[in-house]
Coordinates of C-alpha atoms and ligand atoms in Angstrom, one line a residue:
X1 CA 3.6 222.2 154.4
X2 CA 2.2 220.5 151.0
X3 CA 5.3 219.0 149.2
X4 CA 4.8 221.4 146.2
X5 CA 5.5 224.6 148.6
X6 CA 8.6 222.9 150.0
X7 CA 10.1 222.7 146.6
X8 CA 8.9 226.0 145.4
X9 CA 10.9 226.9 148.5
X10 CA 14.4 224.7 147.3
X11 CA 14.0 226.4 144.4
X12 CA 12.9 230.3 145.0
X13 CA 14.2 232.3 147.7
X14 CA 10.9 233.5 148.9
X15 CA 10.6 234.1 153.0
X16 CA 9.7 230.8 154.9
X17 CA 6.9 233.1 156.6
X18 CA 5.4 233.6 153.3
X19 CA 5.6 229.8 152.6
X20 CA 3.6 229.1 155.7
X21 CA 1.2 231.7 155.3
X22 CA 0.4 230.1 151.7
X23 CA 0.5 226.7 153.1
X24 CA -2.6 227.3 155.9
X25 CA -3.8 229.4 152.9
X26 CA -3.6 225.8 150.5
X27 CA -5.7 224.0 153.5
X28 CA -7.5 227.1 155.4
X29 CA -9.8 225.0 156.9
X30 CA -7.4 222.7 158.4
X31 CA -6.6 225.7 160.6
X32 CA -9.7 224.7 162.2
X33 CA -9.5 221.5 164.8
X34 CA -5.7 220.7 163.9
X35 CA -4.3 220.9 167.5
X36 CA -3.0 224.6 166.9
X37 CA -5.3 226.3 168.9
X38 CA -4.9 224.1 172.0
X39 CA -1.1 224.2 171.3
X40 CA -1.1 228.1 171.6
X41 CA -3.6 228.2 174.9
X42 CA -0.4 225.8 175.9
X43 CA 1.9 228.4 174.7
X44 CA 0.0 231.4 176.5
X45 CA -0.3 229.7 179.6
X46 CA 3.2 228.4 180.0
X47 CA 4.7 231.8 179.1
X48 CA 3.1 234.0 180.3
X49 CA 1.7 235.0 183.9
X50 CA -2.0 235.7 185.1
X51 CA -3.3 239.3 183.8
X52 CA -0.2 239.8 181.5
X53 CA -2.4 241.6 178.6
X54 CA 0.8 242.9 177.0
X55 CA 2.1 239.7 177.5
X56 CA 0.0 237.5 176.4
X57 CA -0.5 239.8 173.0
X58 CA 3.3 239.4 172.7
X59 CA 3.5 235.6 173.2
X60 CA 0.4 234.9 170.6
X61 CA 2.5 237.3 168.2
X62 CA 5.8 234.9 168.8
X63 CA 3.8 231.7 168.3
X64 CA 2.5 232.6 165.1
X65 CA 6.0 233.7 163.8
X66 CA 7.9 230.7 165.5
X67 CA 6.0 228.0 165.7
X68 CA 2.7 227.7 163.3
X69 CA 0.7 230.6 161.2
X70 CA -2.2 231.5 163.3
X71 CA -4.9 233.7 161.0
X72 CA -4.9 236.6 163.5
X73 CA -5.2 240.1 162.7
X74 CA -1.9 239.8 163.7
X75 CA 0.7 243.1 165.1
X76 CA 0.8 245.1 162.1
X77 CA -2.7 245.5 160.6
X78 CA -3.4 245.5 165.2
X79 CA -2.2 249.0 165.6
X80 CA -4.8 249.7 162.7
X81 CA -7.3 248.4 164.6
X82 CA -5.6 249.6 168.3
X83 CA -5.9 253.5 166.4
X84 CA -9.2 252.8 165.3
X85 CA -10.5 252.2 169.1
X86 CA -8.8 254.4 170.5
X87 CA -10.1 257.1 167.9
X88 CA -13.6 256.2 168.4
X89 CA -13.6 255.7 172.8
X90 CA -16.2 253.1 172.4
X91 CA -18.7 252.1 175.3
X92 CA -20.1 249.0 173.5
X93 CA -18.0 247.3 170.8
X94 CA -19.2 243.8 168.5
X95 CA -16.6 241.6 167.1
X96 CA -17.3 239.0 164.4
X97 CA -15.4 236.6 164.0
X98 CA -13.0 235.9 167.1
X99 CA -10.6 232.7 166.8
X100 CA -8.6 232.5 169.4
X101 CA -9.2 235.7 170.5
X102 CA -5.9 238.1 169.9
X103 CA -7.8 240.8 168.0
X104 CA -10.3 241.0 171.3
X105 CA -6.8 241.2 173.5
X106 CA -6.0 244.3 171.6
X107 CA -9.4 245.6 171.1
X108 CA -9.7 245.1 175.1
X109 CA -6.5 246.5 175.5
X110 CA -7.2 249.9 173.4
X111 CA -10.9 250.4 175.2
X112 CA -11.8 252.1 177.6
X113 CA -11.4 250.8 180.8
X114 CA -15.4 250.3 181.5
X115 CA -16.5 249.3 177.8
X116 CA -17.4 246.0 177.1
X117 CA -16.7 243.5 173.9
X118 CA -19.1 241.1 172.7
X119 CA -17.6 238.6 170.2
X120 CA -19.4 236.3 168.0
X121 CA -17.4 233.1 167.0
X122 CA -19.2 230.2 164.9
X123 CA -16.6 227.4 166.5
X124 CA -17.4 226.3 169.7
X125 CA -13.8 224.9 170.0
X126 CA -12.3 228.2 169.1
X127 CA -14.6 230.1 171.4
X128 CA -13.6 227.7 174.6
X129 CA -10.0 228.8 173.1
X130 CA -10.6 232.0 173.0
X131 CA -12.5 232.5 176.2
X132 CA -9.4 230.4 178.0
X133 CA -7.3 233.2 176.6
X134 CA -9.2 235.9 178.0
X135 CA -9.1 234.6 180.9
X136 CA -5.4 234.2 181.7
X137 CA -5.0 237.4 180.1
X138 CA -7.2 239.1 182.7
X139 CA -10.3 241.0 180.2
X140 CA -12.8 237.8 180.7
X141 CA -15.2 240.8 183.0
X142 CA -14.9 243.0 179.9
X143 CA -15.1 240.4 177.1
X144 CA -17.6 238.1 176.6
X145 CA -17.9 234.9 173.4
X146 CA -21.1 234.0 171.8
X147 CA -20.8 230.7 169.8
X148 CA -23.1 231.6 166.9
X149 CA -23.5 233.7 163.8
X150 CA -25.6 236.7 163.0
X151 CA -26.4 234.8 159.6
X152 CA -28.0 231.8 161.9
X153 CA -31.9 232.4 161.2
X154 CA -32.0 235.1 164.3
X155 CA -30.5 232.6 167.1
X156 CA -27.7 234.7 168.0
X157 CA -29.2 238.4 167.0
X158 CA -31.9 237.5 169.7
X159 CA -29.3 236.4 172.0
X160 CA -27.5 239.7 171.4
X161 CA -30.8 241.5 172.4
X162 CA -31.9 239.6 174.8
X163 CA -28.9 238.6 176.9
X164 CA -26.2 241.8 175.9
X165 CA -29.0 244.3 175.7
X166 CA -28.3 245.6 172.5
X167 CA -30.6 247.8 170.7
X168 CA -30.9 250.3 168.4
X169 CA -27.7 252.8 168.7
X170 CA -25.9 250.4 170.9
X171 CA -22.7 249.9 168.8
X172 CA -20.2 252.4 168.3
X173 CA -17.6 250.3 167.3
X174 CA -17.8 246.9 165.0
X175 CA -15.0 244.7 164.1
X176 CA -15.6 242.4 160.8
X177 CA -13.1 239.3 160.3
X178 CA -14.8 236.7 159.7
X179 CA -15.9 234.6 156.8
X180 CA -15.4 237.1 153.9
X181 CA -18.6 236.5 151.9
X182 CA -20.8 236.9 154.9
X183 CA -19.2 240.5 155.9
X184 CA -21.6 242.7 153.6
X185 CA -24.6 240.4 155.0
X186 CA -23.8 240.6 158.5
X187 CA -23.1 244.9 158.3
X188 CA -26.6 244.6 156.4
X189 CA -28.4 242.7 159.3
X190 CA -26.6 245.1 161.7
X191 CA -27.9 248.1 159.7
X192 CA -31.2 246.8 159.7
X193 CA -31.8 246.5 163.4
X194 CA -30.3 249.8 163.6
X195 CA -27.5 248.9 165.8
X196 CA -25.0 251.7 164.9
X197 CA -25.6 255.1 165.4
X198 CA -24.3 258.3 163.8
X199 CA -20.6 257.9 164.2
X200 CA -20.3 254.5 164.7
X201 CA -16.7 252.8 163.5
X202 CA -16.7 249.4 161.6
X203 CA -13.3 247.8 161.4
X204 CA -13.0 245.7 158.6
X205 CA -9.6 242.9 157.7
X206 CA -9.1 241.0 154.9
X207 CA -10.5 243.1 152.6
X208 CA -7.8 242.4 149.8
X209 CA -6.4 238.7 150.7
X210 CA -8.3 236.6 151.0
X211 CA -10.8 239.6 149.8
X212 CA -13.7 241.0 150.6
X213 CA -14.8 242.4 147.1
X214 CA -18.9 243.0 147.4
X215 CA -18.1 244.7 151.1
X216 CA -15.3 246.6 149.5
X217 CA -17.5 247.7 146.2
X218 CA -20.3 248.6 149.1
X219 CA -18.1 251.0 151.0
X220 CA -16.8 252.8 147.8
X221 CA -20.4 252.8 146.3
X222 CA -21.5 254.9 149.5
X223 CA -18.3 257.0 150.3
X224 CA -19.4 260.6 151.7
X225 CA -22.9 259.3 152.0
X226 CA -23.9 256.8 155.0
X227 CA -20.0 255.7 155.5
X228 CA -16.8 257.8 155.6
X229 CA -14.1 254.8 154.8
X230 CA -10.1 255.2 155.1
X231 CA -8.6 252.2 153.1
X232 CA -5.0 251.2 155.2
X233 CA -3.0 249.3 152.7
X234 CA -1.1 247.2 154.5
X235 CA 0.4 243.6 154.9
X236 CA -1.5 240.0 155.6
X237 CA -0.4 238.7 158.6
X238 CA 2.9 237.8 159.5
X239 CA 4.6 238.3 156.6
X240 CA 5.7 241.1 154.5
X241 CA 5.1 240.3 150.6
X242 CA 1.5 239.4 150.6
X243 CA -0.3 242.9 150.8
X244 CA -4.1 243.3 152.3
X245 CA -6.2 246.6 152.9
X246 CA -8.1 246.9 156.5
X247 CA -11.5 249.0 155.9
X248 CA -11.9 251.9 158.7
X249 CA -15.1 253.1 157.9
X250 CA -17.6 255.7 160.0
X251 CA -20.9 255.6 159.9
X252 CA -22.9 258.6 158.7
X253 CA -26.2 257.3 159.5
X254 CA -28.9 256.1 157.4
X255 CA -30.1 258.1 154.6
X256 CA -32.3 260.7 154.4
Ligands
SAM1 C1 -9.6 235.3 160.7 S1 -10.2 234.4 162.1 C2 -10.5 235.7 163.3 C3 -9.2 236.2 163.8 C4 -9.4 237.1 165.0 N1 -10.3 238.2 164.7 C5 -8.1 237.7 165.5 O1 -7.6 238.6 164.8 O2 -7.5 237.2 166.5 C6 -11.9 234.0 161.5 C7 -12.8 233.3 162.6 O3 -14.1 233.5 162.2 C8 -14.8 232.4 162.5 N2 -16.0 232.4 161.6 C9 -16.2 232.0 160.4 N3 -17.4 232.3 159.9 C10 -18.1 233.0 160.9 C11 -19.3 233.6 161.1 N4 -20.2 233.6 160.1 N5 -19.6 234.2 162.2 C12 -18.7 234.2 163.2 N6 -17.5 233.7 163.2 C13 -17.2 233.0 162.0 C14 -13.9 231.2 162.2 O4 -14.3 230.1 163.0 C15 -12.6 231.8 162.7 O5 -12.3 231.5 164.0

């Protein structure tokens, strides 16, 4: 933790779980490539036995309490999402932006037994990470990991078609949490290949912290029109004080 937190935290009684959340928030990127992820794989695999879904959801959830701050969706703003699959009984279900790979344990977890996931993540590391989890958790045949971006020049869109077969209609369910500037881009390229279909559910976290504003301004702008949104306010990750609004938001189809 940066020396100026640890004495904002002699002095103020705010929650040590705040503290770290605002420390990885001081170096977010650090929470790339700074042993963590390996050290939670570790964790998982140590604690928890083969095919242990529950498990393993529960063991990520400790780690990130105990131990260090993982930027997970994390087990409040999860039963959001858990509700939001479950609502929607998805057959083929995108997830941008997958880390290592805790919201796809719950998303796998809340789908139906035969749908599949396909998650985009742009860090190789964190997609070997996340694939590892998968694995020991017993979804890897209902979960797959692209490395990539849907903001990379077409690389990974084309991959999408070609090797996941997805077309026009495919999605009916969408989960954004990735980089927070590229969210509105990335439902735009979606939109424009006409991936989701009347009904479709996109799932959107972050929206207030660290903030999502053009995506959040987008969904309001076009309330009762193509998108039906419910705004959850609710809690960033791990932590009660700092507060953050997940986006549920169904798709009315394009206009007419
Ligand atoms: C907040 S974390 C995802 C957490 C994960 N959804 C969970 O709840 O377990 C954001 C992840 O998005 C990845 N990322 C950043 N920009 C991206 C992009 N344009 N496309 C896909 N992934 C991206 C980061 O590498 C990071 O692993």
């Amino acid at each position: 933790m940066p020396h100026a937190l640890t004495s904002i935290a002699k002095r103020i009684p705010l929650r040590w779980s705040v503290l770290r959340f605002l420390a990885s928030s001081v170096s977010r990127t650090g929470q790339v490539g700074d042993g963590r992820e390996r050290a939670l794989l570790d964790y998982v695999t140590a604690n928890t036995g083969p095919g242990d879904l529950d498990g393993v959801i529960e063991a990520i959830d400790r780690f990130a309490r105990e131990k260090t701050f993982l930027m997970n969706v994390g087990d409040e703003k999860g039963l959001i999402l858990d509700a939001a699959v479950r609502q929607a009984q998805p057959s083929t279900l995108l997830e941008l932006g997958t880390y290592c790979g805790y919201s796809s344990l719950r998303t796998a977890r809340a789908m139906p037994a035969d749908a599949r996931l396909i998650c985009i993540e742009a860090s190789p590391a964190n997609a070997e990470i996340a694939r590892a989890v998968q694995r020991h958790a017993g979804v890897a045949d209902r979960v797959s990991v692209v490395a990539g971006m849907i903001g990379d020049n077409g690389v990974t869109v084309r991959r999408l078609t070609d090797e996941y077969g997805i077309t026009a209609g495919s999605l009916d369910f969408v989960f954004i949490d990735h980089a927070k500037q590229a969210y509105l881009p990335d439902l735009r390229t979606i939109l424009e290949k006409a991936w989701l279909h009347r009904g479709s559910v996109v799932v959107a976290d972050n929206v207030k912290t660290p903030g999502a504003p053009d995506y959040l301004a987008y969904m309001r702008e076009h309330e009762g029109g193509e998108w039906r949104t419910v705004e959850h306010d609710t809690h960033v990750e791990y932590q009660p004080m700092v507060k953050d609004l997940v986006l549920v938001s169904t798709y009315a189809g394009p206009p007419q």
